[in-house]
PDB file of C-alpha atoms in Angstrom:
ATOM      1  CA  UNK V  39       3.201   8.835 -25.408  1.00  0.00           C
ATOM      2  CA  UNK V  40       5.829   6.711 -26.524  1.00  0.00           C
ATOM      3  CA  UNK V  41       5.107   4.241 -29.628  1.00  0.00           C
ATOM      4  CA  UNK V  42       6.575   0.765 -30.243  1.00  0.00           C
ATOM      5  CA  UNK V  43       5.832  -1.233 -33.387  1.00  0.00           C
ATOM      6  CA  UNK V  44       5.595  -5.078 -31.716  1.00  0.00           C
ATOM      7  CA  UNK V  45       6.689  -8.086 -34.047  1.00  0.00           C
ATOM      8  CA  UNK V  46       3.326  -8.045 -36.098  1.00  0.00           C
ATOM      9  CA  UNK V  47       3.928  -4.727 -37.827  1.00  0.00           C
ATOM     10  CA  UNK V  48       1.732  -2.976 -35.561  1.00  0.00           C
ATOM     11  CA  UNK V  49       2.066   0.636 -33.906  1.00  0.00           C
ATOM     12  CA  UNK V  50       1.430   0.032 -30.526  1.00  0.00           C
ATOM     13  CA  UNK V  51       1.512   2.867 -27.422  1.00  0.00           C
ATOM     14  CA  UNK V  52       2.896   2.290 -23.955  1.00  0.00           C
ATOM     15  CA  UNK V  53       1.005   2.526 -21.069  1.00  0.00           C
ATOM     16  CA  UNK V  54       2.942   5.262 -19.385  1.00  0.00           C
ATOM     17  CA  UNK V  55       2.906   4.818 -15.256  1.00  0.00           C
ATOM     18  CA  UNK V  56       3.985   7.174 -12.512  1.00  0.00           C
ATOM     19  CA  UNK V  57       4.624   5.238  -9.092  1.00  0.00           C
ATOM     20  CA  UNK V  58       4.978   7.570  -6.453  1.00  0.00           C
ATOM     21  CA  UNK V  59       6.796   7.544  -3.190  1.00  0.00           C
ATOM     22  CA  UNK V  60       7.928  10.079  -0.010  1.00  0.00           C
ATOM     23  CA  UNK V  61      11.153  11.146  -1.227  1.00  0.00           C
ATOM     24  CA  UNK V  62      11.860   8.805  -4.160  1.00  0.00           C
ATOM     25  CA  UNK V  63      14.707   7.146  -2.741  1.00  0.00           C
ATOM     26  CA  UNK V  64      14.022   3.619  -2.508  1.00  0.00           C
ATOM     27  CA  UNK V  65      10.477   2.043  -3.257  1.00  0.00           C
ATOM     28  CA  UNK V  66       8.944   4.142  -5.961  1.00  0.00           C
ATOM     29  CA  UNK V  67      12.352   3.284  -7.518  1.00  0.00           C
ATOM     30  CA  UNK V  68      12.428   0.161  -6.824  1.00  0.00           C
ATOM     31  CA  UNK V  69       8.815  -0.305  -8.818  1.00  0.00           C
ATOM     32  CA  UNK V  70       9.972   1.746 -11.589  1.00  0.00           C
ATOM     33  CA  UNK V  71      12.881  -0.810 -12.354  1.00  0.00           C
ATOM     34  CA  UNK V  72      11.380  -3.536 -11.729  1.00  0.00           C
ATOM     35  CA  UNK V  73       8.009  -2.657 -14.509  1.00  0.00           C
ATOM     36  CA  UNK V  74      10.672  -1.441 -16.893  1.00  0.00           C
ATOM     37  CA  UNK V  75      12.969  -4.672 -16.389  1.00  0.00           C
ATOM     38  CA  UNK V  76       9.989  -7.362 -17.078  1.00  0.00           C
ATOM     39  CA  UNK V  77       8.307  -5.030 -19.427  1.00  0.00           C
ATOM     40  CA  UNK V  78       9.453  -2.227 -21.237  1.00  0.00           C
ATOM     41  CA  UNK V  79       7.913  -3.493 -24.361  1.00  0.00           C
ATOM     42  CA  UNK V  80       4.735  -2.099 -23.142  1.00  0.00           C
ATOM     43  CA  UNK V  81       4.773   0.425 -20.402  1.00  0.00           C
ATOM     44  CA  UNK V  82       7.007   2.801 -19.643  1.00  0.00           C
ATOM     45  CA  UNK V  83       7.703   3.551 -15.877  1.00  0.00           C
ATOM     46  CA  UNK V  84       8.989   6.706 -14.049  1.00  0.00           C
ATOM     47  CA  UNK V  85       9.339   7.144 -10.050  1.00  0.00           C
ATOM     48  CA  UNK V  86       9.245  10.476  -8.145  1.00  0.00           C
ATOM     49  CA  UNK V  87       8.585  11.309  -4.919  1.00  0.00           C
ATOM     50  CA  UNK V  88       6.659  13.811  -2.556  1.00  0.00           C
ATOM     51  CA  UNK V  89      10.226  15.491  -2.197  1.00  0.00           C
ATOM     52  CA  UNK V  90      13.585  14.775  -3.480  1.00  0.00           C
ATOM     53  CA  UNK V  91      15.302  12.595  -1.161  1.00  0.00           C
ATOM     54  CA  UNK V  92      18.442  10.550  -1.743  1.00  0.00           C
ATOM     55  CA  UNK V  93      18.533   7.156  -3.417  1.00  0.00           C
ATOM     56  CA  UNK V  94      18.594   4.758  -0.464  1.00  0.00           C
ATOM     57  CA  UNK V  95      22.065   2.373  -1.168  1.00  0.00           C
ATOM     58  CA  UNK V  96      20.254  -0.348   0.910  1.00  0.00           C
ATOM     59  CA  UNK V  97      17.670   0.009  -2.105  1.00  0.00           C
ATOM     60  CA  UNK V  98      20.798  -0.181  -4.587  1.00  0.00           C
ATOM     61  CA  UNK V  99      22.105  -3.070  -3.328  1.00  0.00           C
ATOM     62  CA  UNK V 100      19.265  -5.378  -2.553  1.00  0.00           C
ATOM     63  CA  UNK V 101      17.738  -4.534  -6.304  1.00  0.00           C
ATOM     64  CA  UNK V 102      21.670  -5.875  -7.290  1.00  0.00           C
ATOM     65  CA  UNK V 103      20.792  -9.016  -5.648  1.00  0.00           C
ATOM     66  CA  UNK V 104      18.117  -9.533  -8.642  1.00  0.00           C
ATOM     67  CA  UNK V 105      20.168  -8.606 -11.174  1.00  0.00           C
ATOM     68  CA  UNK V 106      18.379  -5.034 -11.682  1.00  0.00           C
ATOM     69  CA  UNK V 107      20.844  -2.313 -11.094  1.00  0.00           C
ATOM     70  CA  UNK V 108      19.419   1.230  -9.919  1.00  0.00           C
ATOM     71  CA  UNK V 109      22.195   2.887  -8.881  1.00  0.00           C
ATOM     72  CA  UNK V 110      22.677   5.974 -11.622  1.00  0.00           C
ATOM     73  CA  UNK V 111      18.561   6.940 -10.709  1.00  0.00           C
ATOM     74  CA  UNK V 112      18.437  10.271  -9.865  1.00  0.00           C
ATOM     75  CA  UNK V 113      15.708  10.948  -7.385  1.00  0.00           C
ATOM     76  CA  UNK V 114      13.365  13.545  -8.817  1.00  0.00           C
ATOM     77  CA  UNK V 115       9.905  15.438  -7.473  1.00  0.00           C
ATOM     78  CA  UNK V 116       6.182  14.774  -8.830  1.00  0.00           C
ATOM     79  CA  UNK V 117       6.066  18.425  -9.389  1.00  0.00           C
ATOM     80  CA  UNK V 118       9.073  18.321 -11.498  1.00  0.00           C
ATOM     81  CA  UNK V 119       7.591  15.679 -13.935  1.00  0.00           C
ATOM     82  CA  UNK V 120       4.314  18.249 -13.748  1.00  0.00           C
ATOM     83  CA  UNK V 121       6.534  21.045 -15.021  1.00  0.00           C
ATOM     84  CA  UNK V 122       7.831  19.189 -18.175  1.00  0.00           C
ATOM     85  CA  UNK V 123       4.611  18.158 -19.264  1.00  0.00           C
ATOM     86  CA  UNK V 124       4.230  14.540 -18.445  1.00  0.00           C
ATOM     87  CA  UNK V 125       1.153  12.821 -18.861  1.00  0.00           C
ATOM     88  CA  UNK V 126       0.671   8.598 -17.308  1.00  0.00           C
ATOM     89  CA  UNK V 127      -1.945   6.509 -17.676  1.00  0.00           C
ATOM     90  CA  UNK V 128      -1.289   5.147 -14.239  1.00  0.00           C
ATOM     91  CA  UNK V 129      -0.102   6.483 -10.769  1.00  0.00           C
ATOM     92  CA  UNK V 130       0.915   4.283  -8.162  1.00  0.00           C
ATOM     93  CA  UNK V 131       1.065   5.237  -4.883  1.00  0.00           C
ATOM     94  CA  UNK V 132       3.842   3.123  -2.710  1.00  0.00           C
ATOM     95  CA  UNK V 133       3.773   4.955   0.425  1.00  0.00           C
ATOM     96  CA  UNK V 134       2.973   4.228   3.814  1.00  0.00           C
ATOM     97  CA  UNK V 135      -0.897   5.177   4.939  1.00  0.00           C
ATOM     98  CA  UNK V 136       0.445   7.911   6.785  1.00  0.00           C
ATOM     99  CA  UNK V 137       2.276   9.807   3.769  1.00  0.00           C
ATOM    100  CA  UNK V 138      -0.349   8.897   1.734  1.00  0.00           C
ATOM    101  CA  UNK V 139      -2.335  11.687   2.835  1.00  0.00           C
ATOM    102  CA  UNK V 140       0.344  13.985   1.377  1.00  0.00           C
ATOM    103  CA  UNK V 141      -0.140  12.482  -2.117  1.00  0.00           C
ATOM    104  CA  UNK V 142      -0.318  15.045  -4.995  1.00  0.00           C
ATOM    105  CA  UNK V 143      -3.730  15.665  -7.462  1.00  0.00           C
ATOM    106  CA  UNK V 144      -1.679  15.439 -10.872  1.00  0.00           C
ATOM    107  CA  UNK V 145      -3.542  16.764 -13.535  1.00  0.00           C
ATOM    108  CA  UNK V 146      -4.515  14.524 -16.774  1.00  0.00           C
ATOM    109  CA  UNK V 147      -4.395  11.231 -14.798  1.00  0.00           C
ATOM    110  CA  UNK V 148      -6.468   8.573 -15.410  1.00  0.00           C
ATOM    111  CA  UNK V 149      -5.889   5.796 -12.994  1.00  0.00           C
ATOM    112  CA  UNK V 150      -4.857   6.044  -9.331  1.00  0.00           C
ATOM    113  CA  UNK V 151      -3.734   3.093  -7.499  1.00  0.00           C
ATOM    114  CA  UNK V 152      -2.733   2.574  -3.755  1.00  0.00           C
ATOM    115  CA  UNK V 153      -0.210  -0.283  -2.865  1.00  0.00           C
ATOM    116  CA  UNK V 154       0.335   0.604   0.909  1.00  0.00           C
ATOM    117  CA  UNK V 155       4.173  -0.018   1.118  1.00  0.00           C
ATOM    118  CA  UNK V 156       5.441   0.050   4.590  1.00  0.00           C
ATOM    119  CA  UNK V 157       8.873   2.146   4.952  1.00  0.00           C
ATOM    120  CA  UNK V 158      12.260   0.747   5.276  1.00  0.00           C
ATOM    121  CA  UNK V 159      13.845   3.651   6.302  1.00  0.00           C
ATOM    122  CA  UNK V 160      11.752   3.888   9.357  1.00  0.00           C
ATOM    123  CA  UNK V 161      13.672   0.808  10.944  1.00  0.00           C
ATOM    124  CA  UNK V 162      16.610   1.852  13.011  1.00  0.00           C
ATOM    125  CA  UNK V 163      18.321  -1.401  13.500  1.00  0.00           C
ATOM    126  CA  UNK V 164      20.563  -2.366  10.760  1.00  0.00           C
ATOM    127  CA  UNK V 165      19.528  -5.776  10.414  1.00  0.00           C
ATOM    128  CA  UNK V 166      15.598  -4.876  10.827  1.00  0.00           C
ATOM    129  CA  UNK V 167      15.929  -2.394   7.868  1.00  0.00           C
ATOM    130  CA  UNK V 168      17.985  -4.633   5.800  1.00  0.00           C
ATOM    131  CA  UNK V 169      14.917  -7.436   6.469  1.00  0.00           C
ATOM    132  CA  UNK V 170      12.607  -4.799   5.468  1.00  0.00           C
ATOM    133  CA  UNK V 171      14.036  -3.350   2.478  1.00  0.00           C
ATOM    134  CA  UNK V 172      13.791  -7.297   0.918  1.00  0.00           C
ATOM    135  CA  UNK V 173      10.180  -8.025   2.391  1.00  0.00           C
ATOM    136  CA  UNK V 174       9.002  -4.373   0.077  1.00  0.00           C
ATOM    137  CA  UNK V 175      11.826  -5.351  -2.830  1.00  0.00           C
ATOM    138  CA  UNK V 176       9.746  -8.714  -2.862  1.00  0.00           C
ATOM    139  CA  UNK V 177       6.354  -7.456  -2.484  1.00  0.00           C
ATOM    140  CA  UNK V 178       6.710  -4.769  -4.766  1.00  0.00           C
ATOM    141  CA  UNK V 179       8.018  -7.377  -7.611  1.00  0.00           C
ATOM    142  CA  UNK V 180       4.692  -9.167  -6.584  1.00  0.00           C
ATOM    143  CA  UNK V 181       2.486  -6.050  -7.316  1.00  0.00           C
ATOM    144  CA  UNK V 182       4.527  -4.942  -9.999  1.00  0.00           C
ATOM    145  CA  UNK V 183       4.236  -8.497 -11.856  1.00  0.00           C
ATOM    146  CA  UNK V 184       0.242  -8.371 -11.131  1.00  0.00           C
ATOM    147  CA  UNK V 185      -0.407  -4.890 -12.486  1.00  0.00           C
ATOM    148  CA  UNK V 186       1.474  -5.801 -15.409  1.00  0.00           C
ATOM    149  CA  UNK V 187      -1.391  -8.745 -16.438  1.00  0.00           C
ATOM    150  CA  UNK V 188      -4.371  -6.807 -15.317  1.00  0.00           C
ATOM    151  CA  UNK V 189      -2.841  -4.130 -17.706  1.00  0.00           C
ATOM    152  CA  UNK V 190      -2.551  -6.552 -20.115  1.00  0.00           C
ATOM    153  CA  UNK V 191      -6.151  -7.879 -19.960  1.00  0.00           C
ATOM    154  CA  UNK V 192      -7.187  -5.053 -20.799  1.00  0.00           C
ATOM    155  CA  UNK V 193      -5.570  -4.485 -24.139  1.00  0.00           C
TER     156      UNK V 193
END
């Protein structure tokens, strides 16, 4: 776990969270930047997916439009994270309900959560998945920002 020492002097650890996505390419990303833009002071966020996809450049560019930029992630498996030894407090799940089904057991886990995050990449028109990629972006800020206090309450 990693350890911060916050202004009063004290050690403090950060609540380590997973969030969790089909092939890591847009909205497990997207959640990962956006807890470890408004607070990396106490948590400490990594994305992966089901299976290594390729970061989505729709995902890159709407995340620009808030001033978080995401474009040197490397997409990267749960299994992999397994492998090195990674432990989280919290795993997120921001799939759809029908790749949900395909989400991993990880061992040592404390806290599974399900968000229910439609799919951008599942619209074919341009337009509709540009729409769509904003709605999650927005929504996923929203959940993000909300996990982040109930996290908090319970320190």
């Amino acid at each position: 776990m990693m350890r911060t020492r916050p202004n009063k002097g004290m050690l403090m650890i950060k609540h380590k969270v997973l969030f969790v996505g089909s092939r890591n390419g847009s909205r497990s990303i997207m959640a990962e930047a956006f807890v470890n833009h408004l607070a990396s002071e106490r948590f400490e966020a990594q994305s992966a997916g089901f299976d290594a996809g390729v970061l989505d450049a729709l995902a890159v560019a709407v995340m620009r439009e808030v001033g978080i930029d995401i474009s040197s992630k490397q997409t990267k498996t749960v299994f992999s994270l397994y492998q090195k030894g990674h432990v989280f407090q919290s795993i997120v799940s921001v799939c759809d309900r029908e790749n949900k089904e395909r989400h991993p057991i990880y061992p040592g886990h404390r806290h599974y959560i399900d968000w229910n995050m439609c799919d951008p990449e599942s619209y074919t028109d341009p337009e509709d998945r540009e729409t769509a990629m904003r709605v999650v972006r927005d929504r996923i800020r929203e959940k993000v920002e909300a996990f982040i206090a109930e996290e908090r309450g319970r320190e």
